[in-house]
XYZ file of C-alpha atoms in Angstrom:
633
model
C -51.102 2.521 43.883
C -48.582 2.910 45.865
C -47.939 6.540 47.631
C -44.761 8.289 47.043
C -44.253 5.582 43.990
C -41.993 7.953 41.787
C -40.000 9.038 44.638
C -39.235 5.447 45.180
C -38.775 4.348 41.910
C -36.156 7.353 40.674
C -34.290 6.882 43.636
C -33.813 2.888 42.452
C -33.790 3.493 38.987
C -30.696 5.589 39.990
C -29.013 2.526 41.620
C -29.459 0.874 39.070
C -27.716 2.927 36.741
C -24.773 2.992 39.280
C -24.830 -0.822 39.302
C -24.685 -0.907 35.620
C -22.450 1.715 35.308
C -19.843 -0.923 37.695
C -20.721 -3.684 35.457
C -20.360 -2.059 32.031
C -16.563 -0.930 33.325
C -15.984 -4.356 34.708
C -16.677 -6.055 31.489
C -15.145 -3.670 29.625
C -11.829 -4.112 32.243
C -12.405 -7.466 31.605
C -12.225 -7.637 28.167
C -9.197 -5.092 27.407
C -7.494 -6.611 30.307
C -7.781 -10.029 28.339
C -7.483 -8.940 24.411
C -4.295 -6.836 25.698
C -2.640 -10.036 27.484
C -3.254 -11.538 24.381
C -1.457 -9.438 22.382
C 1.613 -9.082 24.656
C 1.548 -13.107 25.055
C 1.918 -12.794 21.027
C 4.901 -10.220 20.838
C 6.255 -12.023 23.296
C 6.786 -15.357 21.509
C 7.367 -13.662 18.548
C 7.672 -9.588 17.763
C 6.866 -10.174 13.673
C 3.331 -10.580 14.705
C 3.488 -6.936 15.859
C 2.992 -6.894 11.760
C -0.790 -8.342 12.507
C -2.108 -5.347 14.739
C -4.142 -2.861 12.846
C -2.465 0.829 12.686
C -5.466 2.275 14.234
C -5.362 -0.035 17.284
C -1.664 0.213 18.081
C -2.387 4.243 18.016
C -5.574 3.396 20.527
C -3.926 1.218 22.633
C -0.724 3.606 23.116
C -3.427 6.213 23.472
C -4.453 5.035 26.521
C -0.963 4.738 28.176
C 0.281 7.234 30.881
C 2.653 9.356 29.086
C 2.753 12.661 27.470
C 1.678 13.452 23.857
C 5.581 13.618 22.845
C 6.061 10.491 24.348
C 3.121 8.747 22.206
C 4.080 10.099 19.116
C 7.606 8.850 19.398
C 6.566 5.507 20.612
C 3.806 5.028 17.849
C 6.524 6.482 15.196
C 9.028 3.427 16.110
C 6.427 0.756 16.627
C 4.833 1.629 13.037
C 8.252 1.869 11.577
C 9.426 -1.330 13.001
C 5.840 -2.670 12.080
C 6.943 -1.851 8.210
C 10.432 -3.826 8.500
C 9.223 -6.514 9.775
C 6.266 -6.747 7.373
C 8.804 -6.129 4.450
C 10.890 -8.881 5.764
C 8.351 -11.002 6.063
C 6.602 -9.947 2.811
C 9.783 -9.568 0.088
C 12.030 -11.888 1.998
C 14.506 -9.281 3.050
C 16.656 -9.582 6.122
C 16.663 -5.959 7.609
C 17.961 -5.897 11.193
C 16.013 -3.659 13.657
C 17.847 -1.269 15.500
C 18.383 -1.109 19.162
C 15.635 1.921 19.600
C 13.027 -0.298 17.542
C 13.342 -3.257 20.019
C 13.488 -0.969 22.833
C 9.973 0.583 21.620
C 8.560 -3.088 21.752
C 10.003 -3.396 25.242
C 8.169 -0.264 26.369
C 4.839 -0.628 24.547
C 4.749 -4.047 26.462
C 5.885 -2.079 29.780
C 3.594 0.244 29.608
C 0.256 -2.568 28.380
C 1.269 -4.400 31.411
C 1.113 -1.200 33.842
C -2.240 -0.021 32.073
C -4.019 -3.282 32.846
C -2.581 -2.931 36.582
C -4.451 0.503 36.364
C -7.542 -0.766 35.512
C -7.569 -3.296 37.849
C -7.250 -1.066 40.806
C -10.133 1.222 39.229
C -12.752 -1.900 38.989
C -11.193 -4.962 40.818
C -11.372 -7.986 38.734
C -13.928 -9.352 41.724
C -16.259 -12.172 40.358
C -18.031 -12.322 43.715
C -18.602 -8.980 43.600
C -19.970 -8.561 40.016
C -21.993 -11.496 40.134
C -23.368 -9.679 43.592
C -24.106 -7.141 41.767
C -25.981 -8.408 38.911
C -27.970 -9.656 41.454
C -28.712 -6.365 42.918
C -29.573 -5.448 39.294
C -32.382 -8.397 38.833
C -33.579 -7.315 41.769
C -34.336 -3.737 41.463
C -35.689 -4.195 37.838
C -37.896 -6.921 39.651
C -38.943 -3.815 42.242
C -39.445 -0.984 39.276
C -41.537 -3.717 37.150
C -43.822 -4.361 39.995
C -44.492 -0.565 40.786
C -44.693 0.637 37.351
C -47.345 -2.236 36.697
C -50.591 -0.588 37.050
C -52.174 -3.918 37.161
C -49.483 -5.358 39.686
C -51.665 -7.734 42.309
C -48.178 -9.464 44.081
C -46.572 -7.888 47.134
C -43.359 -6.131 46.828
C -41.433 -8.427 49.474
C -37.814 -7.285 48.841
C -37.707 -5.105 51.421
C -33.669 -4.871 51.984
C -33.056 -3.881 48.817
C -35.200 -0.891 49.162
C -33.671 -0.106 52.861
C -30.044 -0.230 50.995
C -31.237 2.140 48.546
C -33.285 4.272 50.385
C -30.678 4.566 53.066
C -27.756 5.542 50.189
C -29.967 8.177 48.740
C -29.712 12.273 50.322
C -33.570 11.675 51.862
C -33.721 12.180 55.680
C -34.390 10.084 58.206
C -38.222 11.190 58.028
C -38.460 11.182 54.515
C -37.346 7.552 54.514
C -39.666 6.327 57.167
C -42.518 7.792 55.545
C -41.973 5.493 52.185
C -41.039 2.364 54.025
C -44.840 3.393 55.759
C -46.126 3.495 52.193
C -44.808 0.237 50.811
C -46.176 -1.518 53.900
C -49.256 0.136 53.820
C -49.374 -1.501 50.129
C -48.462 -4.516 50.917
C -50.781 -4.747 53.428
C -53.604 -3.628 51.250
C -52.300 -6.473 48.742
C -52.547 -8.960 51.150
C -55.919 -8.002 52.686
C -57.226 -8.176 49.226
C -56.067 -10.851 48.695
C -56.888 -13.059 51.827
C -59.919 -11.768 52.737
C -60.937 -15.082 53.951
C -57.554 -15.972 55.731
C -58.673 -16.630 59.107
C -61.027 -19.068 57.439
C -59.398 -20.572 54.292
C -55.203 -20.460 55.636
C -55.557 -19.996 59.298
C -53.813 -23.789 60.843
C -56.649 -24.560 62.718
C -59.752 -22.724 63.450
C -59.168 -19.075 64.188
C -59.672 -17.375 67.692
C -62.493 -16.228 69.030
C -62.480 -12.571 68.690
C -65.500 -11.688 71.617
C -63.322 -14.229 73.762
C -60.135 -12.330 73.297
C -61.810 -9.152 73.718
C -63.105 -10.138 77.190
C -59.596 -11.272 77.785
C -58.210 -8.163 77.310
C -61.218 -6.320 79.068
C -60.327 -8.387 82.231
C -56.937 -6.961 82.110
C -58.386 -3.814 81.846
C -57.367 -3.316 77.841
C -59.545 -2.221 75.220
C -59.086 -4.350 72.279
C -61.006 -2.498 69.883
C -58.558 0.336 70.387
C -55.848 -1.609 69.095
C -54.177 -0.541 65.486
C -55.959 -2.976 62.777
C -52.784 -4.515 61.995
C -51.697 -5.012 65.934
C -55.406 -6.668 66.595
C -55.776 -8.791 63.281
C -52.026 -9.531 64.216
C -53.167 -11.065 67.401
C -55.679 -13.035 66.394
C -54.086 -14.647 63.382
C -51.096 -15.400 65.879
C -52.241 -15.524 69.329
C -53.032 -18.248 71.494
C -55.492 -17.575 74.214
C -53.904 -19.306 77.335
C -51.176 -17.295 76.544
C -52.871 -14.218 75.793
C -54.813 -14.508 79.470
C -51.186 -15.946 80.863
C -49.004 -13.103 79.700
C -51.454 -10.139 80.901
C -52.359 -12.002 84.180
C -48.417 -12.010 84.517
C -47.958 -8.055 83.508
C -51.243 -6.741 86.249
C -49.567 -9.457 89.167
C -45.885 -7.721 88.483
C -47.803 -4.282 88.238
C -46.468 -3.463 85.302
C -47.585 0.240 83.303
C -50.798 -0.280 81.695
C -49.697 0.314 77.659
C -51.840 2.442 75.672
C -53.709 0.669 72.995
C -53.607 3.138 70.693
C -50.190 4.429 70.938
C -48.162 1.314 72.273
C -50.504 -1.690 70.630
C -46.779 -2.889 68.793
C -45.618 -3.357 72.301
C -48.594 -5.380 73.537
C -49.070 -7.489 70.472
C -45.038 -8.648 70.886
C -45.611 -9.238 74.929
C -49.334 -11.370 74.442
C -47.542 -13.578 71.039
C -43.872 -13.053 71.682
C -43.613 -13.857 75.447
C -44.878 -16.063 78.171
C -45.809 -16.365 81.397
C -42.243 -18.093 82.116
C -40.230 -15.532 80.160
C -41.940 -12.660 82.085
C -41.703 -14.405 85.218
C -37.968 -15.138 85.448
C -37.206 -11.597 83.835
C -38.830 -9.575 85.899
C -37.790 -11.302 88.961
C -34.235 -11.431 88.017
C -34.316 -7.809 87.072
C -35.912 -6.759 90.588
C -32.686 -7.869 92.426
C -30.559 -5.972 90.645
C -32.758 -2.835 90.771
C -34.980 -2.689 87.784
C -38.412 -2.154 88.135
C -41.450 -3.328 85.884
C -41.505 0.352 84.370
C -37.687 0.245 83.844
C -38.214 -3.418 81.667
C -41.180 -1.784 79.613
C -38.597 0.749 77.940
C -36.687 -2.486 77.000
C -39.799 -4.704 76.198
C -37.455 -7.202 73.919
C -35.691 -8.455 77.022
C -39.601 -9.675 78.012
C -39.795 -11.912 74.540
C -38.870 -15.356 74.453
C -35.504 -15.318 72.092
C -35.669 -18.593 70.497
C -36.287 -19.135 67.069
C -37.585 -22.810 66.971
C -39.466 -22.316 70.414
C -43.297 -23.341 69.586
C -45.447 -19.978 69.973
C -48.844 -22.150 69.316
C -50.369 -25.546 68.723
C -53.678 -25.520 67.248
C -55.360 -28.858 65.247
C -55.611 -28.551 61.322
C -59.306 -28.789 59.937
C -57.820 -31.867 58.111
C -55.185 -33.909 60.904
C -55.726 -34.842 64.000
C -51.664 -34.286 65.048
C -51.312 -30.558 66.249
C -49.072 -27.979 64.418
C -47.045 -25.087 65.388
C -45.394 -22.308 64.234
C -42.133 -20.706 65.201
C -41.621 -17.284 66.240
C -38.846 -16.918 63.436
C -41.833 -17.760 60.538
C -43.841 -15.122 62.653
C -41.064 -12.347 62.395
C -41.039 -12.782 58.303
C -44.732 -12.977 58.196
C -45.578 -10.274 60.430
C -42.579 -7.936 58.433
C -43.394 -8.544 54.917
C -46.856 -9.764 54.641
C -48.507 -7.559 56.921
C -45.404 -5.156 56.978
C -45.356 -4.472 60.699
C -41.824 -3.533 60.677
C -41.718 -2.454 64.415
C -43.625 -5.283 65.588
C -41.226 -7.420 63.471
C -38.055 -5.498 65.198
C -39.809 -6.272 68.676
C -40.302 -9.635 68.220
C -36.574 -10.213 67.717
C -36.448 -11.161 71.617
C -33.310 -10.705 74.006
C -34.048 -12.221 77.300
C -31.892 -14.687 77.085
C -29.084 -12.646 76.079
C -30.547 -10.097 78.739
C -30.225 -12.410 81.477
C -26.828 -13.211 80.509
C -25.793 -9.872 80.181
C -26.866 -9.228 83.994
C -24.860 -12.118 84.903
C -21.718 -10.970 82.970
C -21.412 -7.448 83.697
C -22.139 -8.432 87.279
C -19.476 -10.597 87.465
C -16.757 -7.878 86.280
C -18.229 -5.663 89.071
C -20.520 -3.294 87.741
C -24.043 -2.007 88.873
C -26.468 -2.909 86.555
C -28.818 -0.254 87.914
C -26.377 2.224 86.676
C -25.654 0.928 83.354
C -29.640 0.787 82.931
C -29.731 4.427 84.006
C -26.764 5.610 81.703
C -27.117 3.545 78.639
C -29.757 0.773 78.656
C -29.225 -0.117 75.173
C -26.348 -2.211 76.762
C -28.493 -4.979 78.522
C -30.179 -6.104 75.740
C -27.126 -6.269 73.305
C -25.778 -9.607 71.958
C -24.065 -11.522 75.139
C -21.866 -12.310 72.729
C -20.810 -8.940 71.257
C -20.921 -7.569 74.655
C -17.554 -9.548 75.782
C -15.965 -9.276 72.629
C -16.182 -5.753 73.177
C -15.216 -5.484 76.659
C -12.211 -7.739 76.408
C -11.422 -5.205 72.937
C -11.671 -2.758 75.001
C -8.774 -3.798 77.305
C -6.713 -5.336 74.689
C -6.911 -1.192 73.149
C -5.884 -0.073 76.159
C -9.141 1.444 77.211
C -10.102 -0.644 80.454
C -13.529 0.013 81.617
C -13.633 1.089 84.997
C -16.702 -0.198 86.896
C -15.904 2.479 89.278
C -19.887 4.410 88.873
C -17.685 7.940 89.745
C -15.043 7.011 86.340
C -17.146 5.428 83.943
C -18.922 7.865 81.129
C -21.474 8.254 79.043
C -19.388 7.552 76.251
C -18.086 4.559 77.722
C -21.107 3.173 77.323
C -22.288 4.347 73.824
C -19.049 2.934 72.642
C -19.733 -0.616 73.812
C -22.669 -0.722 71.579
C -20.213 -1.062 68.621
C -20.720 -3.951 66.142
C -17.460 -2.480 64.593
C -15.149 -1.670 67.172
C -12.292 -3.280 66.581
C -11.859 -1.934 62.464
C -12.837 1.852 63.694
C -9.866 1.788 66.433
C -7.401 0.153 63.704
C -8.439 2.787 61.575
C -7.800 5.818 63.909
C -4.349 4.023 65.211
C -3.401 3.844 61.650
C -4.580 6.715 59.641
C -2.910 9.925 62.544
C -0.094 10.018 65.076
C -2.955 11.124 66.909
C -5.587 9.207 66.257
C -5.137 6.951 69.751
C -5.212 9.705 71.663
C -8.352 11.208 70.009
C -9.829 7.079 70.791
C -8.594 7.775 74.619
C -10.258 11.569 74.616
C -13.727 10.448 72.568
C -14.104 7.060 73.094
C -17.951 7.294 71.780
C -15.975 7.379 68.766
C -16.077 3.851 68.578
C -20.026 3.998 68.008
C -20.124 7.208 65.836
C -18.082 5.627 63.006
C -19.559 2.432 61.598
C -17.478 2.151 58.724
C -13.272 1.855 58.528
C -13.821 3.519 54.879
C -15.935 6.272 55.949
C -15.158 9.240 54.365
C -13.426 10.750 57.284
C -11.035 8.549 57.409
C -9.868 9.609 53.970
C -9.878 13.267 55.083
C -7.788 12.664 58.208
C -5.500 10.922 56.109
C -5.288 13.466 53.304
C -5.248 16.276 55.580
C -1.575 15.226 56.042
C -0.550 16.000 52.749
C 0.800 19.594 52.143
C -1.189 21.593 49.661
C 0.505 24.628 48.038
C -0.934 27.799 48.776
C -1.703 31.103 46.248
C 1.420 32.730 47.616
C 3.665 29.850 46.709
C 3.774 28.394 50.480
C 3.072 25.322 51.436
C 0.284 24.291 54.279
C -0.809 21.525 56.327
C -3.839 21.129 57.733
C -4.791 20.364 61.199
C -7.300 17.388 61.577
C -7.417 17.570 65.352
C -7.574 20.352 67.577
C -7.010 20.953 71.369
C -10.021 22.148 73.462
C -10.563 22.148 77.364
C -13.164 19.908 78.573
C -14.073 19.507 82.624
C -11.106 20.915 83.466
C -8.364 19.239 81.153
C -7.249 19.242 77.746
C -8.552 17.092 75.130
C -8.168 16.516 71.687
C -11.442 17.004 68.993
C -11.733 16.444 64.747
C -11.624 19.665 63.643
C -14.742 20.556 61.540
C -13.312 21.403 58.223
C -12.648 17.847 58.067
C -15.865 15.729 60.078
C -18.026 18.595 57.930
C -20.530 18.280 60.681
C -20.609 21.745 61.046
C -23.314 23.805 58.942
C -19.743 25.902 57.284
C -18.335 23.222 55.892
C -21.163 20.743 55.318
C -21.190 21.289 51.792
C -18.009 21.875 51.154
C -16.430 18.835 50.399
C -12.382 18.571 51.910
C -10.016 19.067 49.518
C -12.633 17.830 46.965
C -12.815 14.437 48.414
C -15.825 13.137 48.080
C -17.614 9.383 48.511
C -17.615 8.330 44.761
C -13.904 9.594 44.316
C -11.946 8.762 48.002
C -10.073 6.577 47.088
C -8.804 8.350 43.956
C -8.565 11.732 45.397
C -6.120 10.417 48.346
C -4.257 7.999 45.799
C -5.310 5.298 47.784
C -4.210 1.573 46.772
C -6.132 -0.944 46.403
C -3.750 -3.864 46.474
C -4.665 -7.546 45.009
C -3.853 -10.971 46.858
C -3.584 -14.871 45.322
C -6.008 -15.839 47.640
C -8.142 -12.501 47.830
C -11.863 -13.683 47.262
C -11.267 -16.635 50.019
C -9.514 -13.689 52.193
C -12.267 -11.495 51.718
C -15.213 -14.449 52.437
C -13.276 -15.107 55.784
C -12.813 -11.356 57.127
C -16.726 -10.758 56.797
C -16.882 -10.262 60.317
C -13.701 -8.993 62.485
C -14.803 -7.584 65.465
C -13.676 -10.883 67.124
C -11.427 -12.084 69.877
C -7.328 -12.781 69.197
C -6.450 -16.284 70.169
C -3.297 -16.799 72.476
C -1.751 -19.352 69.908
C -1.636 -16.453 67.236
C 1.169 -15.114 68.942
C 3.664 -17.744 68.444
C 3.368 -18.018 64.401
C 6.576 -17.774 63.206
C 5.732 -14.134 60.520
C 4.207 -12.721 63.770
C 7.486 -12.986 65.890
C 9.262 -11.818 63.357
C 7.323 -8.821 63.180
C 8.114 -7.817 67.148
C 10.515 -6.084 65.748
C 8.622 -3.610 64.527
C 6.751 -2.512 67.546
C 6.307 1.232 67.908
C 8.458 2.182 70.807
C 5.806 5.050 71.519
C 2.884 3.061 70.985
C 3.078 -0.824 72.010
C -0.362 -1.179 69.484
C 1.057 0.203 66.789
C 3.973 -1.605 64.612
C 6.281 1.133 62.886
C 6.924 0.091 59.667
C 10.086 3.107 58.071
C 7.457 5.079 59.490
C 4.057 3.734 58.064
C 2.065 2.930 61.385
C -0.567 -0.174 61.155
C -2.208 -1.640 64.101
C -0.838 -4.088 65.664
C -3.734 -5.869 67.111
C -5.495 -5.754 63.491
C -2.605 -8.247 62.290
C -3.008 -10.242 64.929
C -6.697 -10.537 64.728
C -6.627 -10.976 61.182
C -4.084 -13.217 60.448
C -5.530 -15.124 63.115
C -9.015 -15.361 61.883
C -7.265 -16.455 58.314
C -5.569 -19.251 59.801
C -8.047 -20.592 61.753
C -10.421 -20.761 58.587
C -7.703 -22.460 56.814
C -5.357 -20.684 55.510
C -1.723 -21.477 55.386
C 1.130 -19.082 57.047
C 2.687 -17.085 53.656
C 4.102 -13.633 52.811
C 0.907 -13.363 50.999
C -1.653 -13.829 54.063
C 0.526 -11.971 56.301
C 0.781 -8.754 54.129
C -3.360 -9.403 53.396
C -3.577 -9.159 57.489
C -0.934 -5.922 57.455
C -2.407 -3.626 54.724
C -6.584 -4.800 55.753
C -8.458 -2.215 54.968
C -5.297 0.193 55.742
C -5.573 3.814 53.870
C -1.993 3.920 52.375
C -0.689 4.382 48.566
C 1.371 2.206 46.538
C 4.145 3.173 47.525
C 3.883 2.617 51.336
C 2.311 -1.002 50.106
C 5.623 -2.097 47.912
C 7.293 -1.005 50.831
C 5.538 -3.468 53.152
C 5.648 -5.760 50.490
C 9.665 -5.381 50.478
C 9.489 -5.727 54.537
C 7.150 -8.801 54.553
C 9.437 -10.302 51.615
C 12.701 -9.669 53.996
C 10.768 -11.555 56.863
C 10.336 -14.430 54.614
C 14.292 -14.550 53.840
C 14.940 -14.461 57.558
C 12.320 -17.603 58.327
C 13.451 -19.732 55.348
């Protein structure tokens, strides 16, 4: 039985009813969206078959349309009265002409089905990706729920990302959370011990490690090995090798590394003794000590120690049954380790950086900063992706926010900011959504870290906040979503509270009653639909890239020069609807270099990504984008 079990399984059989909530509306879009083309397709070529729609569903379908209950009973009067003529006609032969306000009631009722389905649409996109995604999600949480409710249930539950992406949607804290992630791997664990209690012997490639031999291994090294966690020792045994057990601790006592405690730190040692090598340690640490990091500085980073290679051999050892030797890569160890023994920090620990480590050094180095310092301020930094690392740093400059290597100038916040895997989308965002959302970038440039997500909430209540709202004594008020503070001795701008909702006042108090589930409705948001928009969409997974120099000379983005803000160079003004200029560039860039052709289409895709702006302001950058196209043809 798995602990906390009915925590766990209400919290996904609510997801599921949210997922099936999202497919029930899409089918049901789906299929009024179709049966209602239908019909107008049928009026269209010919308005006596108006004479084939039941009463009842002409009164539902005008029902439905955006107009007031006068309206709909005048409409519905003509269209049944015009409904009888031309059934009459039809019927007893006659020839009665319809008069002009009969044909103009067709004309409307196939105005207003063509504007409903428009509606729908932008309420549940017609997304096939996206549904079929989310059947998916469906199979897979009834898969989940059958297991745990199954009393008798002997297979591991191995989906454990599904159960992260619920778990980390639902209201439960951070603690909460941990403590049923614990519980599912303590079950799976049990599962598999059950299961395998002759492993070593029966699966094991090879024969299986000498436990009293490993023990004295780590005795030498002054380790206790039956103080190791169960999981961290049977860990080691199943994956160790002992040359490289005796290598890799021989290698820690000659650097002088901290001695880890077994008890409390046993994750640690099992990654170092499987994960690493004599080589890996060897060339870190070494490297390390010449720009100022100790032994004791590398343990609080132990990933950069691990060999970060995928396909790199960990072990050979001979098969009871060949004579060839086998191995095992440390990417089938990760899985293993993770879901069948569910040693999730072990797992995360194993995911080595010293590669990326090393080049990191060698980067940052090279653009004149002290590494010593950026260990001391933010050490998280040295063991990001080498890649993301000078994506962000050459984002950085191309935002206007140069990082200055200077140790007296650079901040905190500097640093934290760097760590972004979204950096590029959260600065669009705050260009976009406030004339003074730069500034606020310039004045709290951790910013960049805090907000993951371009369609977080806030972002909707900066953007609303904008709006005036009408007051009991008839006035109208705006309200302020930044305010000015003083901060080591100059002025800065801050979010004010009533919109973050950080603060304990106005944490449940939702900003003008905007909430997650209703955002985009609540600001009028629109959602706008493109030819191309599931190939757009497959493309623009990942933007937090680099903007290629030849992007620049595509004939829609000279045109668009034009626009440039004259008070912000980043920002095109379009008749006063501001949208990051670096986002179109970095866009449209990444669409064309994936294939897609230059159109009006693309271009306005790369203009309105992700932007927070209603219809209106879209037709109105549709109508710009259109004029472009004039000018170029």
């Amino acid at each position: 039985m798995l602990p906390r079990q009915s925590k766990l399984i209400k919290l996904l059989q609510s997801e599921l009813e949210n997922y099936k909530s999202f497919t029930n509306k899409y089918q049901q879009t789906k299929s009024l969206k179709e049966s209602n083309n239908k019909l107008a397709l049928s009026l269209k070529e010919d308005i006596s078959n108006l004479i084939e729609i039941e009463d009842k569903e002409l009164v539902s379908i005008i029902e439905a349309f955006d107009l007031n209950a006068l309206e709909k009973k005048h409409l519905t009067n003509n269209l049944l009265i015009t409904k009888k003529i031309l059934s009459m006609n039809k019927e007893e032969g006659l020839n009665i002409p319809l008069e002009e306000s009969q044909k103009q009631s067709i004309t409307t009722f196939l105005s207003h089905i063509e504007t409903l389905n428009l509606i729908r649409e932008r309420t549940i996109p017609i997304d096939e990706p996206e549904y079929n995604d989310t059947l998916s999600k469906i199979r897979n949480i009834e898969n989940i729920i059958s297991r745990l409710e199954d009393k008798k249930n002997n297979e591991r539950i191995i989906d454990i990302e599904t159960i992260k992406e619920v778990l980390n949607k639902s209201n439960l804290d951070q603690k909460d959370i941990r403590k049923i992630l614990f519980s599912l791997m303590k079950y799976n664990q049990e599962i598999y011990l059950e299961k395998k209690k002759d492993l070593l012997i029966e699966e094991y490639i090879g024969e299986p490690l000498n436990i009293d031999e490993v023990k004295e291994a780590f005795r030498k090294y002054n380790y206790n090995f039956d103080l190791l966690n169960e999981k961290v020792s049977s860990s080691i045994i199943r994956y160790g090798e002992l040359k490289n057990i005796t290598e890799v601790l021989d290698c820690l006592k000659g650097f002088k590394y901290p001695k880890l405690e077994e008890e409390t730190q046993g994750n640690i040692l099992f990654a170092l003794v499987v994960g690493s090598s004599f080589e890996t340690i060897n060339s870190v640490t070494i490297y390390a000590s010449n720009r100022g990091l100790t032994p004791d500085d590398l343990i609080e980073i132990p990933t950069v120690l691990i060999r970060q290679s995928d396909k790199e051999t960990l072990y050979r050892k001979k098969n009871k049954s060949d004579k060839e030797p086998v191995s095992i890569s440390l990417d089938e160890i990760r899985k293993d380790v993770n879901i069948l023994v569910g040693n999730e920090i072990a797992f995360e620990l194993l995911n080595g950086r010293s590669k990326d480590f090393l080049a990191n050094i060698e980067y940052l180095e090279d653009n004149g900063f002290d590494i010593r310092y950026i260990f001391d301020k933010c050490k998280q930094v040295l063991t990001l992706d080498n890649n993301l690392l000078k994506t962000n740093i050459s984002l950085y400059e191309k935002y206007g926010l140069p990082i200055d290597c200077n140790r007296d100038k650079i901040t905190n916040q500097t640093f934290s900011a760097l760590l972004s895997k979204n950096l590029a989308e959260i600065a669009d965002q705050f260009i976009e959504i406030h004339p003074l959302g730069y500034r606020y970038i310039k004045d709290n440039i951790s910013c960049l870290k805090e907000y993951s997500n371009p369609e977080d909430i806030v972002f909707y209540n900066i953007y609303e906040s904008q709006k005036p709202v009408r007051m009991p004594n008839g006035k109208y008020r705006i309200t302020n979503a930044f305010k000015e503070i003083r901060s080591n001795n100059k002025t800065i701008i801050q979010l004010c509270d009533e919109v973050t909702r950080k603060n304990k006042k106005y944490a449940s108090i939702p900003f003008r009653g905007i909430i997650e589930s209703n955002k985009v409705e609540k600001t009028d948001t629109y959602i706008p639909r493109f030819k191309e928009q599931s190939a757009y969409n497959k493309i623009t997974k990942n933007t937090n890239i680099d903007i290629n120099d030849e992007i620049f000379t595509k004939k829609y983005i000279t045109h668009l020069n034009k626009y440039t803000d004259k008070k912000n160079a980043l920002c095109y003004n379009f008749d006063g609807i501001r949208i990051s200029k670096l986002k179109v560039l970095r866009i449209y860039n990444l669409l064309l270099s994936n294939g897609i052709n230059e159109s009006s289409d693309s271009i306005l895709y790369a203009i309105t990504y992700k932007s927070i702006i209603n219809e209106r302001s879209f037709n109105k950058l549709a109508h710009i984008v259109s004029k472009i196209e004039e000018e170029i043809e």
